[in-house]
Amino acid sequence: MGIQEDAAVVRRGYEAFNAGDVEGLRGLFADDAVYRVGGTSGLSGDKQGQQAIMGYFGELFSRSDGTVKVDLQDVIPGERHTVALQTAQAERNGKSMKQNGVLVFTLRDGKVTEVSEFQEDTAVAADFWA
């Protein structure tokens, strides 16, 4: 697959996430994919495999009472990685959060094999998701 096809997979992932399409989202990840979340919150760390990754996404929806939304600002495809620039927002316990972030995707054969998520302010995220 080429870099434009990889970028299209990433775009489909954002569409599926915002639509709550768990099966569509799951289908974009390789069985042994790894999703890395930076920072120090209870949601930080490595998620190994589709089930753990879907669990992480489910936790975002659960903790925000379904208000989490991620707006894709841009996708930058490359030979080895595809980079997504995003703005995430959610409401929780009377508080709201809106942050920019960068996700670095590695894809193989049309499937996401690795993601590293970097948030604008990990301390704000840790406090919000605690």
PDB file of C-alpha atoms in Angstrom:
ATOM      1  CA  MET A   1       0.000   0.000   0.000  1.00  0.00           C
ATOM      2  CA  GLY A   2       1.128   3.537  -0.678  1.00  0.00           C
ATOM      3  CA  ILE A   3       1.280   6.594   1.483  1.00  0.00           C
ATOM      4  CA  GLN A   4      -2.060   7.973   0.251  1.00  0.00           C
ATOM      5  CA  GLU A   5      -3.773   4.675   1.091  1.00  0.00           C
ATOM      6  CA  ASP A   6      -2.240   4.801   4.581  1.00  0.00           C
ATOM      7  CA  ALA A   7      -3.531   8.356   5.018  1.00  0.00           C
ATOM      8  CA  ALA A   8      -7.003   7.167   3.963  1.00  0.00           C
ATOM      9  CA  VAL A   9      -6.911   4.428   6.634  1.00  0.00           C
ATOM     10  CA  VAL A  10      -6.086   7.044   9.274  1.00  0.00           C
ATOM     11  CA  ARG A  11      -8.942   9.273   8.086  1.00  0.00           C
ATOM     12  CA  ARG A  12     -11.363   6.324   8.223  1.00  0.00           C
ATOM     13  CA  GLY A  13     -10.221   5.690  11.790  1.00  0.00           C
ATOM     14  CA  TYR A  14     -11.146   9.201  12.868  1.00  0.00           C
ATOM     15  CA  GLU A  15     -14.525   8.897  11.157  1.00  0.00           C
ATOM     16  CA  ALA A  16     -15.216   5.566  12.871  1.00  0.00           C
ATOM     17  CA  PHE A  17     -14.087   6.881  16.280  1.00  0.00           C
ATOM     18  CA  ASN A  18     -16.357   9.933  16.122  1.00  0.00           C
ATOM     19  CA  ALA A  19     -19.278   7.817  14.894  1.00  0.00           C
ATOM     20  CA  GLY A  20     -18.784   5.296  17.715  1.00  0.00           C
ATOM     21  CA  ASP A  21     -18.275   2.560  15.099  1.00  0.00           C
ATOM     22  CA  VAL A  22     -16.324   0.093  17.233  1.00  0.00           C
ATOM     23  CA  GLU A  23     -16.266  -2.714  14.666  1.00  0.00           C
ATOM     24  CA  GLY A  24     -15.197  -0.385  11.873  1.00  0.00           C
ATOM     25  CA  LEU A  25     -12.447   0.983  14.085  1.00  0.00           C
ATOM     26  CA  ARG A  26     -11.339  -2.474  15.226  1.00  0.00           C
ATOM     27  CA  GLY A  27     -11.013  -3.569  11.593  1.00  0.00           C
ATOM     28  CA  LEU A  28      -8.388  -0.887  10.937  1.00  0.00           C
ATOM     29  CA  PHE A  29      -5.968  -2.270  13.551  1.00  0.00           C
ATOM     30  CA  ALA A  30      -3.726  -5.313  13.158  1.00  0.00           C
ATOM     31  CA  ASP A  31      -4.421  -8.039  15.732  1.00  0.00           C
ATOM     32  CA  ASP A  32      -1.114  -7.331  17.480  1.00  0.00           C
ATOM     33  CA  ALA A  33      -1.205  -3.521  17.197  1.00  0.00           C
ATOM     34  CA  VAL A  34       0.230  -1.358  19.970  1.00  0.00           C
ATOM     35  CA  TYR A  35      -1.254   1.994  20.975  1.00  0.00           C
ATOM     36  CA  ARG A  36       0.981   4.148  23.182  1.00  0.00           C
ATOM     37  CA  VAL A  37      -0.484   6.972  25.255  1.00  0.00           C
ATOM     38  CA  GLY A  38       1.999   9.423  26.723  1.00  0.00           C
ATOM     39  CA  GLY A  39       1.697  11.182  30.034  1.00  0.00           C
ATOM     40  CA  THR A  40       0.957  10.148  33.593  1.00  0.00           C
ATOM     41  CA  SER A  41      -2.807   9.727  33.720  1.00  0.00           C
ATOM     42  CA  GLY A  42      -4.546   6.485  34.554  1.00  0.00           C
ATOM     43  CA  LEU A  43      -5.123   6.088  30.817  1.00  0.00           C
ATOM     44  CA  SER A  44      -1.431   6.451  29.890  1.00  0.00           C
ATOM     45  CA  GLY A  45       0.740   3.552  28.831  1.00  0.00           C
ATOM     46  CA  ASP A  46       0.834   0.894  26.131  1.00  0.00           C
ATOM     47  CA  LYS A  47      -2.314  -0.857  24.942  1.00  0.00           C
ATOM     48  CA  GLN A  48      -1.345  -4.221  23.412  1.00  0.00           C
ATOM     49  CA  GLY A  49      -3.703  -5.705  20.823  1.00  0.00           C
ATOM     50  CA  GLN A  50      -7.098  -4.809  19.407  1.00  0.00           C
ATOM     51  CA  GLN A  51      -9.025  -5.653  22.570  1.00  0.00           C
ATOM     52  CA  ALA A  52      -6.902  -3.392  24.783  1.00  0.00           C
ATOM     53  CA  ILE A  53      -7.017  -0.574  22.213  1.00  0.00           C
ATOM     54  CA  MET A  54     -10.808  -0.797  21.931  1.00  0.00           C
ATOM     55  CA  GLY A  55     -10.949  -0.863  25.737  1.00  0.00           C
ATOM     56  CA  TYR A  56      -8.984   2.385  25.850  1.00  0.00           C
ATOM     57  CA  PHE A  57     -11.343   4.043  23.384  1.00  0.00           C
ATOM     58  CA  GLY A  58     -14.331   2.718  25.343  1.00  0.00           C
ATOM     59  CA  GLU A  59     -12.899   4.186  28.532  1.00  0.00           C
ATOM     60  CA  LEU A  60     -12.648   7.611  26.871  1.00  0.00           C
ATOM     61  CA  PHE A  61     -16.330   7.425  25.923  1.00  0.00           C
ATOM     62  CA  SER A  62     -17.346   6.055  29.321  1.00  0.00           C
ATOM     63  CA  ARG A  63     -15.462   8.626  31.393  1.00  0.00           C
ATOM     64  CA  SER A  64     -16.800  11.494  29.267  1.00  0.00           C
ATOM     65  CA  ASP A  65     -20.399  10.219  29.117  1.00  0.00           C
ATOM     66  CA  GLY A  66     -20.002   9.971  25.347  1.00  0.00           C
ATOM     67  CA  THR A  67     -18.893  13.575  24.848  1.00  0.00           C
ATOM     68  CA  VAL A  68     -15.358  12.856  23.632  1.00  0.00           C
ATOM     69  CA  LYS A  69     -14.797  14.037  20.078  1.00  0.00           C
ATOM     70  CA  VAL A  70     -11.613  14.242  18.053  1.00  0.00           C
ATOM     71  CA  ASP A  71     -11.359  16.624  15.119  1.00  0.00           C
ATOM     72  CA  LEU A  72      -8.758  15.658  12.558  1.00  0.00           C
ATOM     73  CA  GLN A  73      -6.902  18.795  11.506  1.00  0.00           C
ATOM     74  CA  ASP A  74      -4.454  17.274   9.041  1.00  0.00           C
ATOM     75  CA  VAL A  75      -2.859  14.018   7.930  1.00  0.00           C
ATOM     76  CA  ILE A  76       0.760  14.002   6.826  1.00  0.00           C
ATOM     77  CA  PRO A  77       1.637  10.772   5.025  1.00  0.00           C
ATOM     78  CA  GLY A  78       5.186   9.515   4.798  1.00  0.00           C
ATOM     79  CA  GLU A  79       7.111   6.455   3.707  1.00  0.00           C
ATOM     80  CA  ARG A  80       7.524   5.078   7.250  1.00  0.00           C
ATOM     81  CA  HIS A  81       4.916   6.932   9.314  1.00  0.00           C
ATOM     82  CA  THR A  82       1.661   8.783   8.917  1.00  0.00           C
ATOM     83  CA  VAL A  83       1.169  11.743  11.244  1.00  0.00           C
ATOM     84  CA  ALA A  84      -2.219  13.075  12.328  1.00  0.00           C
ATOM     85  CA  LEU A  85      -2.761  16.496  13.878  1.00  0.00           C
ATOM     86  CA  GLN A  86      -5.910  16.630  15.966  1.00  0.00           C
ATOM     87  CA  THR A  87      -7.961  18.579  18.456  1.00  0.00           C
ATOM     88  CA  ALA A  88      -9.677  16.510  21.151  1.00  0.00           C
ATOM     89  CA  GLN A  89     -12.446  17.736  23.379  1.00  0.00           C
ATOM     90  CA  ALA A  90     -14.621  16.215  26.076  1.00  0.00           C
ATOM     91  CA  GLU A  91     -16.703  17.077  29.113  1.00  0.00           C
ATOM     92  CA  ARG A  92     -16.518  15.315  32.457  1.00  0.00           C
ATOM     93  CA  ASN A  93     -17.812  16.050  35.961  1.00  0.00           C
ATOM     94  CA  GLY A  94     -18.697  19.630  35.069  1.00  0.00           C
ATOM     95  CA  LYS A  95     -15.289  20.299  33.470  1.00  0.00           C
ATOM     96  CA  SER A  96     -14.362  20.573  29.825  1.00  0.00           C
ATOM     97  CA  MET A  97     -11.089  19.928  28.068  1.00  0.00           C
ATOM     98  CA  LYS A  98      -9.914  20.887  24.603  1.00  0.00           C
ATOM     99  CA  GLN A  99      -6.372  20.066  23.513  1.00  0.00           C
ATOM    100  CA  ASN A 100      -4.293  19.690  20.412  1.00  0.00           C
ATOM    101  CA  GLY A 101      -2.391  16.485  19.873  1.00  0.00           C
ATOM    102  CA  VAL A 102      -0.209  14.561  17.479  1.00  0.00           C
ATOM    103  CA  LEU A 103      -0.564  10.872  16.674  1.00  0.00           C
ATOM    104  CA  VAL A 104       2.156   8.995  14.824  1.00  0.00           C
ATOM    105  CA  PHE A 105       0.859   5.915  12.994  1.00  0.00           C
ATOM    106  CA  THR A 106       2.767   2.981  11.569  1.00  0.00           C
ATOM    107  CA  LEU A 107       0.832   0.893   9.042  1.00  0.00           C
ATOM    108  CA  ARG A 108       1.511  -2.397   7.291  1.00  0.00           C
ATOM    109  CA  ASP A 109      -0.655  -3.991   4.602  1.00  0.00           C
ATOM    110  CA  GLY A 110      -3.451  -1.483   5.157  1.00  0.00           C
ATOM    111  CA  LYS A 111      -3.643  -2.015   8.936  1.00  0.00           C
ATOM    112  CA  VAL A 112      -2.468   0.161  11.810  1.00  0.00           C
ATOM    113  CA  THR A 113       0.321  -1.660  13.663  1.00  0.00           C
ATOM    114  CA  GLU A 114       1.452   1.073  16.040  1.00  0.00           C
ATOM    115  CA  VAL A 115       0.250   4.443  17.292  1.00  0.00           C
ATOM    116  CA  SER A 116       2.030   6.910  19.574  1.00  0.00           C
ATOM    117  CA  GLU A 117      -0.276   9.609  20.968  1.00  0.00           C
ATOM    118  CA  PHE A 118       1.198  12.905  22.191  1.00  0.00           C
ATOM    119  CA  GLN A 119      -1.050  15.395  23.936  1.00  0.00           C
ATOM    120  CA  GLU A 120      -0.512  19.135  24.126  1.00  0.00           C
ATOM    121  CA  ASP A 121      -0.486  19.218  27.934  1.00  0.00           C
ATOM    122  CA  THR A 122      -0.214  15.853  29.663  1.00  0.00           C
ATOM    123  CA  ALA A 123      -0.814  17.384  33.121  1.00  0.00           C
ATOM    124  CA  VAL A 124      -4.167  18.809  31.979  1.00  0.00           C
ATOM    125  CA  ALA A 125      -5.100  15.449  30.457  1.00  0.00           C
ATOM    126  CA  ALA A 126      -4.073  13.568  33.619  1.00  0.00           C
ATOM    127  CA  ASP A 127      -6.213  15.852  35.779  1.00  0.00           C
ATOM    128  CA  PHE A 128      -9.186  15.695  33.419  1.00  0.00           C
ATOM    129  CA  TRP A 129      -9.253  11.898  32.978  1.00  0.00           C
ATOM    130  CA  ALA A 130      -8.450  11.096  36.665  1.00  0.00           C
TER     131      ALA A 130
END
